[in-house]
Coordinates of C-alpha atoms and ligand atoms in Angstrom, one line a residue:
M1 CA -14.7 -10.2 36.6
V2 CA -12.1 -8.5 38.6
T3 CA -12.9 -5.0 40.2
T4 CA -11.2 -2.4 42.3
A5 CA -11.1 -2.7 46.2
Q6 CA -13.7 0.1 47.0
K7 CA -16.3 -1.9 45.4
A8 CA -15.7 -5.3 46.9
P9 CA -18.7 -7.5 46.9
E10 CA -19.2 -9.9 49.9
H11 CA -18.4 -13.0 48.1
S12 CA -14.9 -12.0 47.1
L13 CA -11.2 -11.7 48.0
T14 CA -9.4 -8.4 48.3
I15 CA -5.7 -9.1 47.6
T16 CA -2.8 -6.6 47.9
D17 CA 0.6 -7.5 46.4
N18 CA 2.8 -5.7 48.9
R19 CA 5.6 -5.8 46.1
T20 CA 3.7 -3.1 44.2
G21 CA 0.7 -1.9 46.3
K22 CA -1.6 -3.2 43.6
T23 CA -5.1 -4.5 45.0
I24 CA -7.4 -6.6 43.1
V25 CA -10.7 -8.1 44.2
V26 CA -11.2 -11.7 43.1
P27 CA -14.8 -13.1 42.9
I28 CA -15.6 -16.3 45.3
E29 CA -17.8 -18.7 43.5
R30 CA -18.8 -22.2 45.1
N31 CA -16.1 -21.5 47.7
S32 CA -13.4 -21.2 45.1
I33 CA -11.6 -18.5 43.1
P34 CA -10.3 -18.6 39.6
A35 CA -6.5 -19.2 39.8
T36 CA -6.0 -17.0 36.6
A37 CA -7.2 -14.0 38.5
L38 CA -3.8 -13.8 40.3
K39 CA -2.1 -13.2 36.9
K40 CA -3.1 -9.6 37.4
L41 CA -0.5 -9.3 40.1
A42 CA 2.5 -8.7 37.9
R43 CA 5.3 -6.4 38.1
K44 CA 8.3 -5.2 36.1
Q45 CA 11.1 -7.6 36.8
D46 CA 13.6 -5.9 39.2
A47 CA 17.0 -7.5 39.7
Q48 CA 17.4 -5.2 42.6
Q49 CA 14.3 -6.8 44.2
G50 CA 16.2 -10.3 43.5
D51 CA 13.8 -11.2 40.7
K52 CA 15.1 -13.7 38.1
L53 CA 14.0 -14.0 34.5
E54 CA 12.9 -17.7 35.4
D55 CA 10.5 -16.3 38.1
E56 CA 8.4 -14.8 35.3
V57 CA 7.2 -11.9 37.6
E58 CA 6.0 -10.1 34.6
G59 CA 3.6 -12.8 33.7
G60 CA 1.7 -12.5 37.0
L61 CA 1.4 -14.6 40.0
R62 CA 1.2 -18.4 39.8
V63 CA -0.3 -20.9 42.3
Y64 CA 2.1 -23.5 43.5
D65 CA 0.4 -26.7 44.6
P66 CA 2.5 -29.9 44.5
G67 CA 0.3 -32.9 44.8
F68 CA -2.8 -30.9 44.1
M69 CA -3.5 -30.6 47.8
N70 CA -6.0 -27.7 47.3
T71 CA -6.7 -27.1 43.6
A72 CA -9.9 -27.8 41.8
V73 CA -9.4 -28.6 38.1
V74 CA -12.8 -29.2 37.0
Q75 CA -16.5 -28.4 37.7
S76 CA -18.6 -31.8 38.0
R77 CA -21.9 -32.9 38.6
I78 CA -21.0 -36.5 38.9
T79 CA -19.8 -37.3 42.5
F80 CA -19.6 -35.3 45.8
I81 CA -17.4 -36.2 48.8
D82 CA -17.3 -34.7 52.1
G83 CA -14.2 -35.8 53.8
E84 CA -15.0 -34.4 57.2
K85 CA -18.5 -36.0 57.4
G86 CA -17.6 -39.2 55.4
I87 CA -20.2 -38.4 52.8
L88 CA -20.0 -39.9 49.3
R89 CA -22.8 -39.4 46.9
H90 CA -23.1 -40.2 43.1
R91 CA -25.4 -37.7 41.4
G92 CA -26.9 -36.9 44.9
Y93 CA -27.5 -40.4 45.9
P94 CA -25.8 -41.6 49.0
I95 CA -23.4 -44.4 48.5
E96 CA -25.1 -46.5 51.4
Q97 CA -28.4 -46.4 49.5
L98 CA -27.0 -47.4 46.2
A99 CA -24.9 -50.2 47.8
E100 CA -28.1 -51.6 49.2
K101 CA -30.6 -51.0 46.5
S102 CA -28.8 -50.6 43.2
S103 CA -26.3 -52.7 41.0
F104 CA -23.1 -51.9 39.4
L105 CA -24.4 -51.4 35.9
E106 CA -27.2 -49.3 37.0
T107 CA -24.9 -47.3 39.0
A108 CA -22.7 -47.0 35.9
Y109 CA -25.7 -45.6 34.1
L110 CA -26.3 -43.1 36.9
L111 CA -22.7 -41.7 36.8
L112 CA -22.7 -41.6 32.8
Y113 CA -26.2 -40.0 32.3
G114 CA -27.1 -38.3 35.6
E115 CA -30.3 -40.1 36.5
L116 CA -31.4 -43.6 37.6
P117 CA -32.6 -45.2 34.4
T118 CA -36.1 -46.3 33.5
K119 CA -36.6 -49.9 32.8
S120 CA -36.4 -49.3 28.9
Q121 CA -33.3 -47.1 29.5
Y122 CA -31.5 -49.8 31.6
T123 CA -32.6 -52.5 29.2
L124 CA -31.0 -50.5 26.2
F125 CA -27.9 -49.8 28.2
S126 CA -27.4 -53.2 29.8
N127 CA -28.1 -54.8 26.3
E128 CA -25.5 -52.7 24.5
V129 CA -22.9 -53.1 27.1
L130 CA -23.3 -56.8 27.3
H131 CA -23.5 -57.0 23.3
H132 CA -20.0 -55.6 23.4
T133 CA -18.1 -58.1 25.4
F134 CA -16.3 -59.9 22.5
V135 CA -12.8 -58.9 21.5
H136 CA -11.0 -59.1 18.4
R137 CA -9.2 -62.4 17.8
D138 CA -5.9 -60.7 17.5
L139 CA -6.3 -59.1 21.0
Q140 CA -6.5 -62.7 22.3
E141 CA -3.0 -63.2 20.6
I142 CA -1.7 -60.1 22.3
M143 CA -2.9 -61.0 25.7
G144 CA -1.8 -64.7 25.1
S145 CA 1.7 -63.2 24.5
F146 CA 2.3 -62.3 27.9
R147 CA 4.2 -64.4 30.5
H148 CA 2.2 -66.4 33.0
D149 CA 3.7 -64.2 35.8
A150 CA 3.0 -60.8 34.2
H151 CA 1.5 -58.4 36.5
P152 CA -2.3 -58.5 35.6
M153 CA -2.5 -54.6 35.6
A154 CA 0.3 -54.6 33.0
M155 CA -2.0 -56.8 30.8
L156 CA -5.0 -54.5 31.4
E157 CA -3.4 -51.2 30.7
S158 CA -2.0 -52.8 27.4
A159 CA -5.2 -54.4 26.5
F160 CA -7.0 -50.9 26.6
A161 CA -4.3 -49.2 24.5
A162 CA -4.4 -52.1 22.2
L163 CA -8.2 -52.0 21.9
G164 CA -8.3 -48.5 20.5
A165 CA -6.2 -49.8 17.5
Y166 CA -9.4 -52.0 16.5
A167 CA -11.4 -49.0 16.3
P168 CA -9.8 -46.6 13.8
E169 CA -13.3 -45.1 13.1
A170 CA -13.3 -43.9 16.7
N171 CA -9.9 -42.3 16.6
P172 CA -9.7 -38.5 16.6
S173 CA -6.1 -38.8 15.2
L174 CA -7.6 -40.6 12.1
V175 CA -11.1 -39.2 11.7
G176 CA -10.9 -35.7 13.1
Q177 CA -10.0 -34.3 16.4
N178 CA -13.5 -33.0 17.2
I179 CA -15.4 -36.4 16.8
Y180 CA -16.1 -36.4 20.5
T181 CA -16.5 -32.6 21.2
N182 CA -18.9 -32.4 18.4
A183 CA -21.3 -34.6 20.4
R184 CA -22.5 -31.2 22.1
T185 CA -24.5 -30.7 18.9
S186 CA -24.0 -33.7 16.4
E187 CA -26.2 -36.8 17.0
A188 CA -23.6 -39.0 15.2
S189 CA -20.8 -37.9 17.4
L190 CA -23.0 -38.6 20.4
Q191 CA -23.7 -42.0 19.1
L192 CA -20.0 -42.6 18.4
M193 CA -18.9 -41.5 21.9
D194 CA -21.8 -43.7 23.5
K195 CA -20.7 -46.6 21.3
Q196 CA -17.2 -46.3 22.6
I197 CA -18.4 -46.3 26.1
F198 CA -20.6 -49.4 25.4
R199 CA -17.5 -51.1 24.0
L200 CA -15.2 -50.1 26.8
L201 CA -17.5 -51.3 29.6
G202 CA -18.4 -54.4 27.6
K203 CA -14.8 -55.6 26.8
A204 CA -13.5 -54.5 30.2
I205 CA -14.8 -57.7 31.9
T206 CA -13.5 -59.9 29.0
V207 CA -10.0 -58.4 29.0
A208 CA -9.9 -58.5 32.8
A209 CA -11.0 -62.3 32.7
M210 CA -8.3 -62.9 30.1
A211 CA -5.6 -61.5 32.4
Y212 CA -6.7 -63.8 35.0
R213 CA -7.0 -66.9 32.7
M214 CA -3.3 -66.0 31.6
R215 CA -2.2 -65.8 35.0
M216 CA -4.0 -69.4 35.9
G217 CA -2.7 -70.9 32.6
R218 CA -6.1 -71.5 31.3
Q219 CA -7.8 -70.9 27.8
F220 CA -9.9 -67.8 27.4
V221 CA -13.7 -68.3 27.8
K222 CA -16.0 -66.8 25.3
P223 CA -18.4 -64.1 26.8
P224 CA -21.5 -65.8 27.9
A225 CA -25.2 -64.8 26.8
G226 CA -27.9 -63.9 29.3
L227 CA -26.0 -63.4 32.3
S228 CA -25.6 -60.2 34.2
Y229 CA -22.5 -58.0 34.0
T230 CA -20.7 -59.3 37.2
E231 CA -21.9 -62.7 36.5
S232 CA -20.5 -62.7 32.9
F233 CA -17.2 -61.7 34.5
L234 CA -17.1 -64.4 36.9
Y235 CA -18.1 -67.0 34.3
M236 CA -15.2 -65.9 32.1
M237 CA -12.9 -66.2 34.9
D238 CA -14.0 -69.6 36.3
H239 CA -15.9 -71.7 33.6
L240 CA -13.9 -74.7 32.7
N241 CA -15.6 -77.6 31.1
E242 CA -17.4 -77.0 27.8
G243 CA -21.1 -78.2 28.0
S244 CA -21.1 -77.8 32.0
S245 CA -24.0 -75.7 33.3
Y246 CA -21.6 -73.7 35.4
R247 CA -23.1 -70.5 36.9
P248 CA -21.4 -68.4 39.5
H249 CA -22.4 -68.6 43.1
P250 CA -25.3 -66.0 43.6
T251 CA -24.0 -64.7 46.9
I252 CA -20.4 -64.2 45.5
V253 CA -22.0 -62.4 42.3
K254 CA -24.0 -60.1 44.8
A255 CA -21.0 -59.3 47.0
L256 CA -18.6 -58.7 43.9
D257 CA -21.3 -56.6 42.2
T258 CA -21.6 -54.5 45.3
L259 CA -17.7 -54.2 45.6
F260 CA -17.7 -53.0 41.9
L261 CA -20.5 -50.5 42.8
L262 CA -18.4 -49.1 45.7
H263 CA -15.4 -48.7 43.5
A264 CA -17.3 -47.1 40.4
D265 CA -16.2 -43.5 41.0
H266 CA -14.6 -41.1 43.4
E267 CA -14.3 -37.7 41.7
M268 CA -10.9 -36.4 41.0
N269 CA -8.7 -39.1 42.4
A270 CA -5.3 -39.8 40.8
S271 CA -6.5 -42.1 38.0
C272 CA -9.4 -40.1 37.1
A273 CA -7.2 -37.0 36.8
A274 CA -4.9 -39.1 34.6
V275 CA -7.8 -39.9 32.3
L276 CA -8.8 -36.4 32.0
Q277 CA -5.3 -35.1 31.7
V278 CA -4.8 -37.4 28.7
G279 CA -8.4 -37.0 27.5
S280 CA -7.8 -33.2 27.4
T281 CA -5.4 -33.7 24.3
L282 CA -8.5 -35.2 22.4
V283 CA -6.9 -38.6 22.2
D284 CA -9.3 -41.7 21.7
P285 CA -11.0 -42.9 24.8
Y286 CA -9.2 -46.2 24.8
S287 CA -5.8 -44.4 25.3
A288 CA -7.3 -42.3 28.1
I289 CA -8.6 -45.4 29.9
A290 CA -5.3 -47.1 29.4
A291 CA -3.8 -44.0 31.3
G292 CA -6.3 -44.5 34.1
C293 CA -5.1 -48.1 34.5
A294 CA -1.5 -46.9 34.6
A295 CA -2.2 -44.4 37.4
L296 CA -4.5 -46.8 39.4
Y297 CA -1.9 -49.5 39.3
G298 CA 0.4 -47.6 41.9
P299 CA 0.5 -48.8 45.5
L300 CA -0.5 -45.3 46.8
H301 CA -3.9 -45.7 44.8
G302 CA -5.5 -48.7 43.5
G303 CA -2.7 -51.1 44.1
A304 CA -3.3 -50.6 47.8
N305 CA -5.6 -53.6 48.2
E306 CA -2.8 -55.7 46.9
A307 CA -0.3 -53.9 49.4
V308 CA -2.7 -54.4 52.2
V309 CA -2.8 -58.1 52.1
R310 CA 1.0 -58.3 51.5
M311 CA 1.3 -56.1 54.6
L312 CA -0.9 -58.3 56.7
V313 CA 0.8 -61.4 55.6
S314 CA 4.2 -60.0 56.4
I315 CA 2.9 -58.9 59.9
G316 CA 1.9 -62.6 60.3
S317 CA -0.3 -62.4 63.5
V318 CA -2.2 -60.3 66.0
E319 CA 0.9 -60.5 68.4
N320 CA 3.2 -58.8 65.9
V321 CA 0.8 -55.8 65.3
P322 CA 2.1 -53.4 68.1
A323 CA 5.8 -53.9 66.5
F324 CA 4.5 -53.1 63.1
I325 CA 2.6 -50.0 64.3
E326 CA 5.8 -48.7 65.9
K327 CA 7.5 -49.4 62.6
V328 CA 5.1 -47.2 60.9
K329 CA 5.6 -44.5 63.5
R330 CA 9.3 -44.6 62.7
K331 CA 8.2 -44.1 59.1
E332 CA 10.0 -47.4 58.2
A333 CA 6.5 -48.7 56.8
V334 CA 3.3 -47.5 55.4
L335 CA 0.0 -48.7 56.8
S336 CA -1.6 -49.6 53.5
G337 CA -5.2 -49.2 53.5
F338 CA -5.1 -46.3 55.9
G339 CA -5.3 -42.5 55.0
H340 CA -6.9 -40.5 52.4
R341 CA -6.3 -37.0 50.8
I342 CA -10.2 -36.2 51.3
Y343 CA -11.5 -38.4 54.0
R344 CA -10.5 -37.1 57.5
S345 CA -12.8 -39.9 59.0
T346 CA -13.6 -43.4 58.0
D347 CA -14.2 -43.9 54.2
P348 CA -17.8 -44.7 54.2
R349 CA -17.0 -47.5 51.5
S350 CA -14.8 -49.2 53.9
T351 CA -17.7 -49.5 56.4
I352 CA -19.9 -51.2 53.7
I353 CA -17.1 -53.5 52.6
R354 CA -16.5 -54.6 56.2
K355 CA -20.1 -55.8 56.1
V356 CA -19.8 -57.5 52.6
A357 CA -16.7 -59.4 54.0
E358 CA -18.9 -61.3 56.4
D359 CA -21.2 -62.4 53.7
I360 CA -18.3 -63.8 51.9
F361 CA -16.6 -65.3 54.8
A362 CA -19.9 -67.2 55.6
I363 CA -19.3 -69.1 52.4
T364 CA -15.6 -69.3 52.2
G365 CA -14.7 -69.6 55.8
R366 CA -13.2 -66.6 57.8
D367 CA -9.6 -65.6 56.8
P368 CA -7.5 -65.6 60.1
L369 CA -5.7 -62.4 58.5
L370 CA -9.0 -60.5 59.3
D371 CA -8.1 -60.8 63.1
T372 CA -4.8 -59.3 62.3
A373 CA -6.5 -56.5 60.1
L374 CA -9.0 -55.8 62.9
A375 CA -6.2 -55.7 65.5
L376 CA -4.2 -53.4 63.3
R377 CA -7.4 -51.1 62.6
D378 CA -8.0 -50.8 66.3
A379 CA -4.5 -50.3 67.2
A380 CA -4.1 -47.3 64.8
L381 CA -7.4 -45.9 65.6
S382 CA -6.5 -45.6 69.1
D383 CA -2.8 -44.2 68.6
P384 CA -2.2 -40.6 68.8
Y385 CA 0.1 -40.8 65.8
F386 CA -2.6 -41.9 63.4
K387 CA -5.4 -39.7 65.3
E388 CA -3.4 -36.6 65.0
R389 CA -2.8 -37.2 61.2
R390 CA -6.6 -38.1 60.9
L391 CA -5.7 -41.7 59.3
Y392 CA -8.6 -43.8 58.9
P393 CA -9.2 -47.1 57.2
N394 CA -10.0 -46.4 53.3
V395 CA -11.7 -48.3 50.5
D396 CA -8.6 -50.7 50.3
F397 CA -8.2 -51.8 54.0
F398 CA -10.8 -54.6 53.7
S399 CA -11.4 -55.3 50.2
G400 CA -8.2 -57.2 49.7
L401 CA -9.4 -59.7 52.4
I402 CA -12.4 -60.5 50.4
Y403 CA -10.6 -60.9 47.1
R404 CA -8.2 -63.3 49.0
A405 CA -11.0 -65.3 50.4
L406 CA -12.4 -65.6 46.8
G407 CA -9.1 -67.1 45.8
F408 CA -8.0 -64.2 43.4
P409 CA -4.1 -64.0 43.2
T410 CA -2.8 -61.0 45.3
D411 CA -1.6 -59.1 42.2
Y412 CA -5.0 -59.5 40.6
F413 CA -6.6 -57.3 43.2
P414 CA -6.0 -54.0 41.5
I415 CA -7.8 -55.3 38.5
L416 CA -11.1 -55.7 40.6
F417 CA -10.6 -51.9 41.5
A418 CA -9.7 -50.8 37.9
L419 CA -12.6 -52.7 36.4
P420 CA -15.5 -50.9 37.9
R421 CA -13.6 -47.5 38.0
I422 CA -13.7 -47.5 34.0
A423 CA -17.4 -46.5 34.6
G424 CA -16.4 -43.5 36.8
W425 CA -13.4 -42.5 34.3
L426 CA -15.8 -42.6 31.3
A427 CA -18.5 -40.4 33.2
H428 CA -15.8 -37.9 33.8
W429 CA -14.5 -38.1 30.3
R430 CA -17.9 -37.9 28.7
Q431 CA -18.6 -34.9 30.9
M432 CA -15.4 -33.3 29.7
M433 CA -16.1 -33.9 26.0
L434 CA -19.7 -32.5 26.4
S435 CA -18.5 -29.4 28.3
P436 CA -20.4 -26.2 27.0
Q437 CA -17.0 -24.4 27.3
G438 CA -15.4 -27.0 25.2
V439 CA -12.1 -28.8 26.2
K440 CA -9.0 -27.0 27.1
I441 CA -5.8 -29.0 27.1
W442 CA -4.4 -29.4 30.7
R443 CA -1.1 -27.8 30.8
P444 CA 0.0 -27.1 34.4
R445 CA 2.8 -24.6 35.2
Q446 CA 5.9 -24.9 37.1
V447 CA 8.2 -22.9 39.3
Y448 CA 11.6 -23.1 37.6
V449 CA 14.5 -23.3 40.3
G450 CA 17.2 -24.5 37.9
E451 CA 20.3 -23.0 36.3
G452 CA 20.1 -19.6 34.7
E453 CA 21.4 -19.0 31.1
R454 CA 24.9 -20.5 30.4
A455 CA 27.0 -21.1 27.2
Y456 CA 27.5 -24.5 25.5
V457 CA 31.0 -26.2 26.3
P458 CA 32.6 -28.3 23.5
L459 CA 33.2 -31.9 24.5
K460 CA 36.9 -31.7 24.4
E461 CA 36.9 -28.6 26.8
R462 CA 35.0 -30.5 29.4
K463 CA 37.1 -31.7 32.4
E464 CA 36.2 -34.9 34.3
R465 CA 34.7 -33.9 37.5
K466 CA 32.8 -35.2 40.7
V467 CA 29.2 -34.4 40.5
E468 CA 26.5 -34.7 43.1
R469 CA 24.7 -38.0 43.7
G470 CA 22.2 -38.6 40.8
A471 CA 23.7 -36.1 38.4
E472 CA 25.3 -38.7 36.1
P473 CA 24.1 -42.2 34.9
S474 CA 24.6 -45.0 37.4
V475 CA 26.7 -47.8 36.8
V476 CA 24.5 -50.8 36.5
N477 CA 25.4 -54.5 37.0
H478 CA 25.1 -56.8 33.9
P479 CA 24.4 -60.6 33.8
T480 CA 27.7 -62.2 32.6
S481 CA 26.3 -62.8 29.1
T482 CA 25.9 -59.0 28.7
R483 CA 29.2 -58.3 30.2
V484 CA 30.8 -60.6 27.7
F485 CA 28.8 -59.1 24.8
L486 CA 29.8 -55.7 25.9
A487 CA 33.4 -56.7 26.2
R488 CA 33.4 -58.3 22.7
E489 CA 31.7 -55.3 21.2
S490 CA 34.1 -52.7 22.7
K491 CA 36.9 -54.4 20.7
L492 CA 35.1 -53.5 17.4
Ligands
SDX1 C1 -7.5 -44.7 47.1 O1 -8.1 -40.1 46.0 C2 -9.0 -40.9 46.1 O2 -10.2 -40.9 46.0 C3 -8.4 -42.5 46.0 C4 -9.4 -43.6 46.2 C5 -10.4 -43.9 45.1 O3 -11.4 -44.4 45.4 O4 -10.0 -43.4 44.0 O5 -10.1 -43.4 47.5 C6 -8.7 -44.9 46.4 O6 -6.4 -44.7 46.4 C7 -7.4 -44.9 48.6 C8 -6.0 -44.8 49.1 C9 -5.1 -46.0 49.0 N1 -3.8 -45.9 49.4 C10 -3.3 -46.4 50.5 O7 -4.0 -46.9 51.4 C11 -1.8 -46.2 50.6 C12 -1.6 -45.7 52.1 N2 -2.1 -44.3 52.3 C13 -1.1 -43.2 52.1 O8 -0.1 -43.4 51.2 C14 -1.7 -41.9 52.0 O9 -2.6 -41.7 53.1 C15 -2.4 -41.5 50.8 C16 -1.6 -41.4 49.5 C17 -3.8 -42.2 50.6 C18 -2.8 -40.0 51.0 O10 -1.5 -39.3 51.0 P1 -1.5 -37.7 51.3 O11 -2.9 -37.1 51.3 O12 -0.5 -37.0 50.3 O13 -1.1 -37.6 52.9 P2 0.3 -37.5 53.3 O14 1.3 -38.5 52.6 O15 0.7 -36.0 53.1 O16 0.2 -37.8 54.7 C19 0.2 -36.9 55.9 C20 0.8 -37.5 56.9 C21 2.4 -37.8 56.6 O17 3.0 -37.8 58.1 P3 3.9 -36.5 58.4 O18 4.8 -36.2 57.3 O19 2.9 -35.5 58.5 O20 4.6 -36.9 59.7 O21 0.2 -38.8 57.4 C22 1.2 -39.9 57.1 C23 2.3 -39.3 56.3 O22 3.7 -39.9 56.5 N3 0.6 -40.9 56.5 C24 0.7 -42.2 56.7 C25 -0.2 -43.0 55.9 N4 -0.8 -42.1 55.2 C26 -0.4 -40.8 55.5 N5 1.5 -42.9 57.6 C27 1.5 -44.3 57.8 N6 0.6 -45.0 56.9 C28 -0.2 -44.4 56.0 N7 -1.1 -45.0 55.3

């Protein structure tokens, strides 16, 4: 409720619009203010004051925040991060305790349902998830149609978009836009929602393994029975001979399960925001998860673990670290695996991953790139350029070295980030669908800085003219065959 200045409560802001002298009092709740309160600071458009129609002054003030540097778009109970203190908690449980005592699937349950499961709850959940690992035969055709060198993330995001097509009964566009938001009151809707969550978590390991098998030129492996979630994933990745009693190495299963747990959720990161942006249109959850995969794919986000190893390989040796550091300071390169929008200290996950690396290297042998990584880390942590900008190792700095030691192809690394993050995305999607306030479509505003109104000019009256760079289509090169085709066609 906005009140006048004289009754300003303690937890509030008093804001005076110096253009009009109007004062409003905006309530502060949980150290935040409702952005819409600023819409009360409107005024009559006045050209004398330099106002333009496009500034929308009569609609009230807007908040301009490119990159979401300081904008909260949801209230959530799932994950808390304190970037200054390097704290990460899921439903109140510190990540260090979960990493030591929990498993990925149990943490997924915690993220989704809010509490650590009892034995019967966990049995139901894990059985349901592992019951849904099979995919439609036609999806195998789709996955099999990719080239062997297709980026695995391109396959993964395609797979989730396609998976939705095999569940028409779960598609709001086909059976009713409120089939998930009705879950607030309807048992049938709640079951439908949770069934899609079981399906997505279960099929995620299968499609991820299929992407790997495509890359390796191997047949797909049927989901096994009786193995744990991460064990089933590794089984489908590496099983070769029918009839062999192959089982993944227990230390590798445990290490990868811990890595999955560490990657399960991280509140409003770019890919989670993408899932909720898309989910807010009430589209099916498979499409929302596909959007999350697309966002995570980028080198600034989940693609960073791949970028770190490519960076370390390009540096080559410890001796070349100082030169690379100088290159970064000249802004000619990015120090992948460093920096974070929220953490202004070392990412607590990075510290745990560093320890997991030793467990793996004890089996696989130490990767010489680790020496380069440690030298790079130490050089950056002691350099004022990075200290001033509060750049520290993030979750991606060491994880790629582990995946490399485990023999995964470099471009497969983002899959190992996306796969567990599906649990976090689904937890936030479920929280959105069950929101007591209902779901409002996410529709950000803009500040228009373009042309004012102008009249259409018929083609014959338009004169050839030089335009600024980028303001006309680029002339692109064609391979000879296309050039010849275009030449032939132009004679038609
Ligand atoms: C993840 O959001 C999440 O929670 C993500 C994540 C999750 O679990 O979901 O934690 C996972 O994505 C971790 C981040 C992985 N990405 C990388 O490692 C890529 C390298 N990092 C940067 O691109 C960058 O640090 C970001 C993208 C992570 C954060 O970017 P910000 O918050 O927009 O910071 P910025 O670009 O404004 O940087 C501030 C300054 C700039 O210098 P100045 O213009 O002030 O001179 O720091 C510099 C930047 O140039 N800087 C870097 C740098 N990161 C920031 N310089 C060199 N190397 C870097 N890595």
